[in-house]
PDB file of C-alpha atoms in Angstrom:
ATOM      1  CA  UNK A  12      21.424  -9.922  13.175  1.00 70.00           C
ATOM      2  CA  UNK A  13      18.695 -12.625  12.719  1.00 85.00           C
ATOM      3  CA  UNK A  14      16.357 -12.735  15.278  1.00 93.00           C
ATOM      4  CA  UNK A  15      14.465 -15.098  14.224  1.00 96.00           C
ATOM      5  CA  UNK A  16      16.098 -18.672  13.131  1.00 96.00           C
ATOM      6  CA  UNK A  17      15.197 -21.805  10.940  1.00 96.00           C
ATOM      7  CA  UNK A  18      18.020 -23.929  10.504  1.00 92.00           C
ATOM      8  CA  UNK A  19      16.668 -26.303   8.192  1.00 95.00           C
ATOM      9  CA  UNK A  20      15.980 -24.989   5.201  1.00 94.00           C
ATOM     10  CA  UNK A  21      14.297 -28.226   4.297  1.00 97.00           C
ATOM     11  CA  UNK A  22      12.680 -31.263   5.344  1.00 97.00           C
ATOM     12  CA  UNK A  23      11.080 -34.336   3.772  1.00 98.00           C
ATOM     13  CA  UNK A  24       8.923 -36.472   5.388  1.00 98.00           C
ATOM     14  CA  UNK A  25       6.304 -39.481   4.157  1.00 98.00           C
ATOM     15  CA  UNK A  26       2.574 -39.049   4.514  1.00 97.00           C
ATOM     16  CA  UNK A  27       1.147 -40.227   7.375  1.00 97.00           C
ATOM     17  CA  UNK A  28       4.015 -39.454   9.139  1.00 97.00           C
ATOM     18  CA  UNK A  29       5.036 -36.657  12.007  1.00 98.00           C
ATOM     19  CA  UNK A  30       6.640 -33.714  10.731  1.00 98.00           C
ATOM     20  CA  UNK A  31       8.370 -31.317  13.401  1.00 98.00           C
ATOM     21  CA  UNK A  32       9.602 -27.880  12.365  1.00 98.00           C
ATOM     22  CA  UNK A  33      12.073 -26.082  14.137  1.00 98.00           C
ATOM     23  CA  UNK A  34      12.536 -22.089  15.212  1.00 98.00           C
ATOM     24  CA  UNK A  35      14.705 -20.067  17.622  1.00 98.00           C
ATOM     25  CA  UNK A  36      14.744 -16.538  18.696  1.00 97.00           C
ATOM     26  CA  UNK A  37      17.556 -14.318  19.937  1.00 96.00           C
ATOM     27  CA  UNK A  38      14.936 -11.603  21.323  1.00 93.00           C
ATOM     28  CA  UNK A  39      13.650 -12.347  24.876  1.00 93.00           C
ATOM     29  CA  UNK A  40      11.578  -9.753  24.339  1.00 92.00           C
ATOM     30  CA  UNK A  41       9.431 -11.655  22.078  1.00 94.00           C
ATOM     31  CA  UNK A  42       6.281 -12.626  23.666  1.00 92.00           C
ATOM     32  CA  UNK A  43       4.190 -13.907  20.614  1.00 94.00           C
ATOM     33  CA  UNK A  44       4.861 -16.276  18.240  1.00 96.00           C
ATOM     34  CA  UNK A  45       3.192 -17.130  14.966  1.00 95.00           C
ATOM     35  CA  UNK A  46       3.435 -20.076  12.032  1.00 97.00           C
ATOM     36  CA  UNK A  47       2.698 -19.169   8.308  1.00 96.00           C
ATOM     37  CA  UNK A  48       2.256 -21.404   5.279  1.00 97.00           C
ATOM     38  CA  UNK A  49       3.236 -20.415   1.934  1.00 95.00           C
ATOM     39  CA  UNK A  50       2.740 -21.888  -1.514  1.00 95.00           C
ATOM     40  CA  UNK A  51       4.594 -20.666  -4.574  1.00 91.00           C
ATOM     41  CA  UNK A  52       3.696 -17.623  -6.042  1.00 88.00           C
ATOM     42  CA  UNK A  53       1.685 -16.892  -3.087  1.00 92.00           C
ATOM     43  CA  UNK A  54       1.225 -14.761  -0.076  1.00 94.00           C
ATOM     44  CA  UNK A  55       1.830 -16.409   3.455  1.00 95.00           C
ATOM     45  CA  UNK A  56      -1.128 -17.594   5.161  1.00 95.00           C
ATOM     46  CA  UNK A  57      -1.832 -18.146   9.026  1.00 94.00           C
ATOM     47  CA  UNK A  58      -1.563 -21.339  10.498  1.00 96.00           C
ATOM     48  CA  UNK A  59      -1.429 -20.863  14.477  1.00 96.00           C
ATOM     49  CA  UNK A  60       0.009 -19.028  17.439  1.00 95.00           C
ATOM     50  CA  UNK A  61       1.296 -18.947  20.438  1.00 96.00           C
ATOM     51  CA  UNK A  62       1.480 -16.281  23.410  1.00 94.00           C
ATOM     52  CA  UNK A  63       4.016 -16.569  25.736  1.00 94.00           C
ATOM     53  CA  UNK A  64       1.923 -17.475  28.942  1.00 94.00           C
ATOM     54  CA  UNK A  65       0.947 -20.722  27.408  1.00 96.00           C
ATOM     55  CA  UNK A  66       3.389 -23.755  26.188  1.00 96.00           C
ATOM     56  CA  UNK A  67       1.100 -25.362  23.781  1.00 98.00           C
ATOM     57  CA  UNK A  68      -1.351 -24.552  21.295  1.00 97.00           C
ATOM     58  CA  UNK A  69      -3.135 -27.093  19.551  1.00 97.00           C
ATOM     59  CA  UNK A  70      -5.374 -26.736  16.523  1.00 96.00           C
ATOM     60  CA  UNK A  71      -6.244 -30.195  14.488  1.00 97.00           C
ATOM     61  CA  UNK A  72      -3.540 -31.631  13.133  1.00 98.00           C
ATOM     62  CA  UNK A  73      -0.987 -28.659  14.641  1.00 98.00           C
ATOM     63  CA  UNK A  74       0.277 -28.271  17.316  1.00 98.00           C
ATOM     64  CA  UNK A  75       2.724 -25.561  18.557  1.00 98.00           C
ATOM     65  CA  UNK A  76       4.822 -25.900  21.273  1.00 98.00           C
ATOM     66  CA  UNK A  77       7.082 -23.194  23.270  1.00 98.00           C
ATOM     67  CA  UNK A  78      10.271 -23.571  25.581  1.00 97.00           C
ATOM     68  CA  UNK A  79      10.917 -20.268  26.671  1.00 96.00           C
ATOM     69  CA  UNK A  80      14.189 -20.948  28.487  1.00 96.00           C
ATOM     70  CA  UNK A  81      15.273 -22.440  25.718  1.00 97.00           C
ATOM     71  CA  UNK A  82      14.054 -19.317  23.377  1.00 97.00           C
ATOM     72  CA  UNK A  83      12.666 -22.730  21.199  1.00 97.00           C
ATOM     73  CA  UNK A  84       9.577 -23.301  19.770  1.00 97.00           C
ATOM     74  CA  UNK A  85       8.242 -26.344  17.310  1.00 98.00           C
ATOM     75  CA  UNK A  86       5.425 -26.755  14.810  1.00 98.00           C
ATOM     76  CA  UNK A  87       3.932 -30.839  14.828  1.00 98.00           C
ATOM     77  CA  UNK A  88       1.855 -31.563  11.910  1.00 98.00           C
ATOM     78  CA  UNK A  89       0.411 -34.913  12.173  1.00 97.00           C
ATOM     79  CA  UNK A  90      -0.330 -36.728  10.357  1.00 97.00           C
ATOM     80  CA  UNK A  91       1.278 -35.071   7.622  1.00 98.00           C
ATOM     81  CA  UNK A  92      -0.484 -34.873   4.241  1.00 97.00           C
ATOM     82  CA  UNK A  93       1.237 -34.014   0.665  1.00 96.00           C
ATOM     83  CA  UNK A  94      -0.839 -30.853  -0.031  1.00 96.00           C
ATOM     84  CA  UNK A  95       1.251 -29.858   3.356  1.00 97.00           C
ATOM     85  CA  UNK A  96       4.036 -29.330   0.856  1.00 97.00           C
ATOM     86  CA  UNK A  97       5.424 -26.072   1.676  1.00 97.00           C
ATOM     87  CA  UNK A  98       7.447 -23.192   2.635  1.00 97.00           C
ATOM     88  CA  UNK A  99       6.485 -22.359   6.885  1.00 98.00           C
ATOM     89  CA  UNK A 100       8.164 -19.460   8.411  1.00 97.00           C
ATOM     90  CA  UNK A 101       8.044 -18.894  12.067  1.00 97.00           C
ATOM     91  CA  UNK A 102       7.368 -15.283  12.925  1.00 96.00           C
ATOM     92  CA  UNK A 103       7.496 -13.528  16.295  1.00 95.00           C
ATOM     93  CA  UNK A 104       6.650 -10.085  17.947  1.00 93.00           C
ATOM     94  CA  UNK A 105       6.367  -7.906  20.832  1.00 89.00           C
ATOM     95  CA  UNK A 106       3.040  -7.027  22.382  1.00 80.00           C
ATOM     96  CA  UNK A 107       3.988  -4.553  24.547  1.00 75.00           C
ATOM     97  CA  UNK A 108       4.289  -2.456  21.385  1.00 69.00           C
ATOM     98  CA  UNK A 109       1.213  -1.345  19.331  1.00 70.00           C
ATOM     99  CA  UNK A 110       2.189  -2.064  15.586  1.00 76.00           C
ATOM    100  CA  UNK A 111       1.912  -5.996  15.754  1.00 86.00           C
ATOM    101  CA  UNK A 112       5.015  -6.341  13.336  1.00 90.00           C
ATOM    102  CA  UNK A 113       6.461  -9.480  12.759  1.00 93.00           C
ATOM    103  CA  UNK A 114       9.991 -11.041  12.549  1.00 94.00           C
ATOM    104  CA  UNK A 115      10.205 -14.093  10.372  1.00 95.00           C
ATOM    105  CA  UNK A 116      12.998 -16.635   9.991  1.00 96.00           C
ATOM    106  CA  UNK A 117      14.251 -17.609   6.574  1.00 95.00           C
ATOM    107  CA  UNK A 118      11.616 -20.583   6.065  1.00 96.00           C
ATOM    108  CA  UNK A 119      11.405 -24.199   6.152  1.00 97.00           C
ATOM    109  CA  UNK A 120      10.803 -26.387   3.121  1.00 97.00           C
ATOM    110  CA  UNK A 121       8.487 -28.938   3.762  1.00 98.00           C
ATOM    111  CA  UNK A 122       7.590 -31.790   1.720  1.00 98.00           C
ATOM    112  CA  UNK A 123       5.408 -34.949   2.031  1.00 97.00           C
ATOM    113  CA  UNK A 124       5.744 -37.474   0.176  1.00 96.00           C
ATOM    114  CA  UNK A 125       3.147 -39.840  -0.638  1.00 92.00           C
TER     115      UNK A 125
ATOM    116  CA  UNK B  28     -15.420 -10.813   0.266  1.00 51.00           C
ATOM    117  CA  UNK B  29     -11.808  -9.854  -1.529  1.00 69.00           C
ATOM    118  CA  UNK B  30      -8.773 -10.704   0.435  1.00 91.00           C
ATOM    119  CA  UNK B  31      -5.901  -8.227   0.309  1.00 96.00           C
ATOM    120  CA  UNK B  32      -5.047  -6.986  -3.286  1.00 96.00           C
ATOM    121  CA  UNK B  33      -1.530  -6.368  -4.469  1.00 97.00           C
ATOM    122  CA  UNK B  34      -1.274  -4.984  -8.438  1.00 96.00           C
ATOM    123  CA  UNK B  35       0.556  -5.494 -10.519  1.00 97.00           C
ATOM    124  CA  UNK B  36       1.857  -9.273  -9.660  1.00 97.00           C
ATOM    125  CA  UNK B  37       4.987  -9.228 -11.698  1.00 97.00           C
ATOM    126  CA  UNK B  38       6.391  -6.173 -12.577  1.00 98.00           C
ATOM    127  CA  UNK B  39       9.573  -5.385 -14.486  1.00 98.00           C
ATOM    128  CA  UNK B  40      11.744  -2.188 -14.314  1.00 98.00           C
ATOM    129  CA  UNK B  41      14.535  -0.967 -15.576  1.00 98.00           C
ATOM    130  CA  UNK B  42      17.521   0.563 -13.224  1.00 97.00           C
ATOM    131  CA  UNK B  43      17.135   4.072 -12.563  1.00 97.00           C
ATOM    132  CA  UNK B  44      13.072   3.937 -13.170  1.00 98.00           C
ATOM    133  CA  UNK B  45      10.868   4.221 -10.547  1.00 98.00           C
ATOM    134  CA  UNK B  46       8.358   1.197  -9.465  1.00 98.00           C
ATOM    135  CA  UNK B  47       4.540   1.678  -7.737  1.00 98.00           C
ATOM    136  CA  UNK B  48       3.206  -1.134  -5.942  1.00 98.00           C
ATOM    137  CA  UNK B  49      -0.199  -0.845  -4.643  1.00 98.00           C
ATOM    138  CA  UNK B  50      -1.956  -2.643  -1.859  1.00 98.00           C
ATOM    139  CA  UNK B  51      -5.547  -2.442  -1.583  1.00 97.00           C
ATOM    140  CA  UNK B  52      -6.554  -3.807   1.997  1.00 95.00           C
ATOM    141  CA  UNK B  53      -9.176  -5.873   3.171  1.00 93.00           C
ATOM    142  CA  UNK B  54     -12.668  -4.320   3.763  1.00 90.00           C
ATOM    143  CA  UNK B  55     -12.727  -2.905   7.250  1.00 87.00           C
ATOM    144  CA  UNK B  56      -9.343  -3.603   7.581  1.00 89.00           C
ATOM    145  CA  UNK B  57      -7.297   0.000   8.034  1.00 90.00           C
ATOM    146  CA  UNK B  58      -4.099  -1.096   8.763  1.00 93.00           C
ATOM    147  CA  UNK B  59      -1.329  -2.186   6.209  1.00 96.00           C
ATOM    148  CA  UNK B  60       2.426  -3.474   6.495  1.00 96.00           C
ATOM    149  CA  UNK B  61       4.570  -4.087   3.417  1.00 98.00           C
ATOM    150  CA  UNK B  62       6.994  -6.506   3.986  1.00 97.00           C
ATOM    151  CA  UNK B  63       9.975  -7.466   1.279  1.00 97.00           C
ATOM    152  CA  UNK B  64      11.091 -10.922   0.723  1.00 95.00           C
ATOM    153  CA  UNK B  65      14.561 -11.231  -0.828  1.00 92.00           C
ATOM    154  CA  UNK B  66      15.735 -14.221  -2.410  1.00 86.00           C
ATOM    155  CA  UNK B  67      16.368 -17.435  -0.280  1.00 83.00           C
ATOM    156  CA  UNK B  68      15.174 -14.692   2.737  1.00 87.00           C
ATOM    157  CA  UNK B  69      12.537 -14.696   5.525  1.00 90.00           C
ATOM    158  CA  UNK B  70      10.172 -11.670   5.076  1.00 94.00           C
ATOM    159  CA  UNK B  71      11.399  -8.520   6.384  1.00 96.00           C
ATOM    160  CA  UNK B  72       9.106  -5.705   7.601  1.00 95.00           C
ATOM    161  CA  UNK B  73       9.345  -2.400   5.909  1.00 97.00           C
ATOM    162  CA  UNK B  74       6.812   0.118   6.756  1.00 97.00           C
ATOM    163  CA  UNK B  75       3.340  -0.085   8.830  1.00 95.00           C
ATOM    164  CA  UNK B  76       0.837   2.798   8.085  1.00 95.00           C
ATOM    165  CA  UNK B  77      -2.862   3.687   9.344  1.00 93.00           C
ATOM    166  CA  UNK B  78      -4.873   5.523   6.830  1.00 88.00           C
ATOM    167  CA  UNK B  79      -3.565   8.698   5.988  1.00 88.00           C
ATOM    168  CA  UNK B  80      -0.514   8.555   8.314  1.00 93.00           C
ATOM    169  CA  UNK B  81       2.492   6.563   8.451  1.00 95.00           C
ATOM    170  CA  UNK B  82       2.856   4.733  12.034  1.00 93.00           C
ATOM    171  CA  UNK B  83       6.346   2.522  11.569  1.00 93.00           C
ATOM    172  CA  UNK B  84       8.906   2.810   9.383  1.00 94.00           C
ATOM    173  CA  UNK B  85      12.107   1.546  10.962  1.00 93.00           C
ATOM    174  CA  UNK B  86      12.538  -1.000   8.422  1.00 94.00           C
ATOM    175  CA  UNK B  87      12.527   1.279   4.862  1.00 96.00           C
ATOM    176  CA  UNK B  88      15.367   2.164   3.426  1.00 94.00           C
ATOM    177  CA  UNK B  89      16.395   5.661   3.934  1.00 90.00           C
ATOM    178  CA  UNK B  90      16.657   6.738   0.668  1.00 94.00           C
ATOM    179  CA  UNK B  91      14.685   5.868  -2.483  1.00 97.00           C
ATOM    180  CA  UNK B  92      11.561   4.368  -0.783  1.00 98.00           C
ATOM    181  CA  UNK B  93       8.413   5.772   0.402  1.00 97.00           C
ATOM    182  CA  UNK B  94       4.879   4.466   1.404  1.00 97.00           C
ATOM    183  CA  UNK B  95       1.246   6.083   1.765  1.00 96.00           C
ATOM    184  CA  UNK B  96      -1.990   5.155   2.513  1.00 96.00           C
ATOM    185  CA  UNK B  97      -4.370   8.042   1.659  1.00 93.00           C
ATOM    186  CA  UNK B  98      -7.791   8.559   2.602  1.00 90.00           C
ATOM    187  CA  UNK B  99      -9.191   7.295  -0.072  1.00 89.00           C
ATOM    188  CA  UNK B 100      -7.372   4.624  -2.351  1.00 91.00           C
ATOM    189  CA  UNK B 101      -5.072   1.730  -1.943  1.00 95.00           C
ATOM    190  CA  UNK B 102      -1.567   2.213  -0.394  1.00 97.00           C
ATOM    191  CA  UNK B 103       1.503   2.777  -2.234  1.00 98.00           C
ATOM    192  CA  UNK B 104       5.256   1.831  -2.043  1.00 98.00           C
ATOM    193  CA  UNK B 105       7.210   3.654  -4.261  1.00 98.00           C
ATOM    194  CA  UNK B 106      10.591   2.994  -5.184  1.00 98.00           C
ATOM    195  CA  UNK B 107      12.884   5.683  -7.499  1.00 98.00           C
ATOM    196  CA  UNK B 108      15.656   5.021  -8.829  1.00 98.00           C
ATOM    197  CA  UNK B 109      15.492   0.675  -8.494  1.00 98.00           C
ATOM    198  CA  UNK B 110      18.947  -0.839  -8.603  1.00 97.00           C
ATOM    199  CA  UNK B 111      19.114  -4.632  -9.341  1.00 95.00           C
ATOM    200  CA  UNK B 112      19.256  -4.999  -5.191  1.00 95.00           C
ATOM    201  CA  UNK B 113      15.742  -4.274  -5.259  1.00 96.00           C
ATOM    202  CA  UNK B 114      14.304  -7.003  -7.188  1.00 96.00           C
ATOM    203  CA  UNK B 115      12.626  -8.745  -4.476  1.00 97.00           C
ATOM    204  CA  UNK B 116       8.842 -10.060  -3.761  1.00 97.00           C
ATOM    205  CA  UNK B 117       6.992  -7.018  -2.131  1.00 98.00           C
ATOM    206  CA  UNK B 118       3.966  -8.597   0.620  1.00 98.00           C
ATOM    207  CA  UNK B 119       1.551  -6.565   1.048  1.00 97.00           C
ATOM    208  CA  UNK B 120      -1.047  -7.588   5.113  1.00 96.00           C
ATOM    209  CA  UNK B 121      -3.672  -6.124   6.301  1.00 94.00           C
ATOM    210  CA  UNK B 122      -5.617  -6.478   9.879  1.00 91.00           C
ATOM    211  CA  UNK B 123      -7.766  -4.259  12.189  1.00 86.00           C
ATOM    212  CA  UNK B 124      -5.010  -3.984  14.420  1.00 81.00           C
ATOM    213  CA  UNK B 125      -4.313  -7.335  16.272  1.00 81.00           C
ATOM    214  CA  UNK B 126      -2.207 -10.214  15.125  1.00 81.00           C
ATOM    215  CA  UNK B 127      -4.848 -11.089  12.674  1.00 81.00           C
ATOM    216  CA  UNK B 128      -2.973 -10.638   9.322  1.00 88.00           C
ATOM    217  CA  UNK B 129      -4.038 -11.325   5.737  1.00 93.00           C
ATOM    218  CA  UNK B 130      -1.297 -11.142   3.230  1.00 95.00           C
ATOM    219  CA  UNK B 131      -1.940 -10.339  -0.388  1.00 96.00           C
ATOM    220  CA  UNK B 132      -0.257 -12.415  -3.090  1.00 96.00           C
ATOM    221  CA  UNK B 133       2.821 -10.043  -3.158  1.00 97.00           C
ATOM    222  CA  UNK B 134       4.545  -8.180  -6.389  1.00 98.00           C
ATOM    223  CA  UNK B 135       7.302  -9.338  -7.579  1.00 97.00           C
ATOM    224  CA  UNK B 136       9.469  -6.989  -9.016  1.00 97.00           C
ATOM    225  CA  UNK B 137      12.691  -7.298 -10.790  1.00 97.00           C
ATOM    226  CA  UNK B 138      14.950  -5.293 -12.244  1.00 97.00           C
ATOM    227  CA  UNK B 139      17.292  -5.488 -15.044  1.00 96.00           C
TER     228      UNK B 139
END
């Protein structure tokens, strides 16, 4: 029962270049959507979020965008740099609770090469 | 200005011991999730607990695990009896009760 779905478990892409990570959800219940980073050996770090009232959240080179029909959402990093080589999970949750907990997919594999 | 610390990092059990894994939070944070990563697996949330009282824990196992978070002190998850299906990395966040997480570098435990 995943809720939460990345269905590449990798991608490569050359520096300079656009890299777009992919997530869907199952849960229509989710109404806020996260992006973590993680190196090896190494807890997961923030990158950006999204609520569900908005369809786009930009922060330098990331962008996050959200199709709610399509219970889709995509992480842009441009351009894309080789210390961007990582691991990015796409989490989501459910305000309307209190505990904030998160539901991750399985990860992403990126890597840039130079 | 520590982040969120997890002790030990690696830690190495035998089956049918019992493993401690402590989470020390950020300062002024006083809320805590433990989250378990298997292998080739997205995290998965465990157990989220205030101090002194435990708030969620609708993703712990039934038996064998248990998590605190006393008054004073880091938190603890404790796990008797480890079977090789534990051996996992153990994520340890913290936040003041938003969306705001810090994660700790995580235990990884594994059991032979």
């Amino acid at each position: 029962d995943q809720q939460v779905k990345q269905n590449s478990p990798s991608l490569s892409v050359q520096e300079g270049r656009i890299s777009i990570l992919n997530c869907d959800y199952t849960n229509s219940m989710f109404d806020y959507f996260l992006w973590y980073k993680k190196y090896p050996a190494e807890g997961p770090t923030f990158l950006i979020s999204i609520s569900s009232i908005k369809d786009k959240n930009e922060d330098g080179r990331f962008t996050v965008f959200l199709n709610k029909s399509a219970k889709h959402l995509s992480l842009h990093i441009v351009p894309s740099q080789p210390g961007d080589s990582a691991v990015y999970f796409c989490a989501a949750s459910y305000s309307g609770g209190s505990n904030y907990k998160l539901t991750f997919g399985k990860g992403t594999l990126l890597t840039v090469n130079p | 200005n520590a982040g969120v610390m997890q002790n030990p990092r690696h830690l190495v059990r035998r089956r049918g011991q019992e493993a401690r894994l402590r989470c020390s939070p950020m300062k002024g944070h006083s809320h805590v999730y433990w989250y378990r990563q298997l292998p080739e697996e997205g995290l998965k949330f465990m157990v989220y607990l205030q101090k002194e009282n435990i708030i969620d824990e609708s993703g712990m196992p039934k038996e064998r695990f248990s998590a605190e978070f006393p008054k004073e002190g880091p938190s603890i998850l404790r796990i008797q009896q480890v079977v090789r299906g534990d051996s996992a990395a153990y994520f340890c966040a913290s936040n003041k009760g938003n969306y705001g997480y810090t994660f700790g570098s995580g235990t990884r435990l594994t059991v032979v």
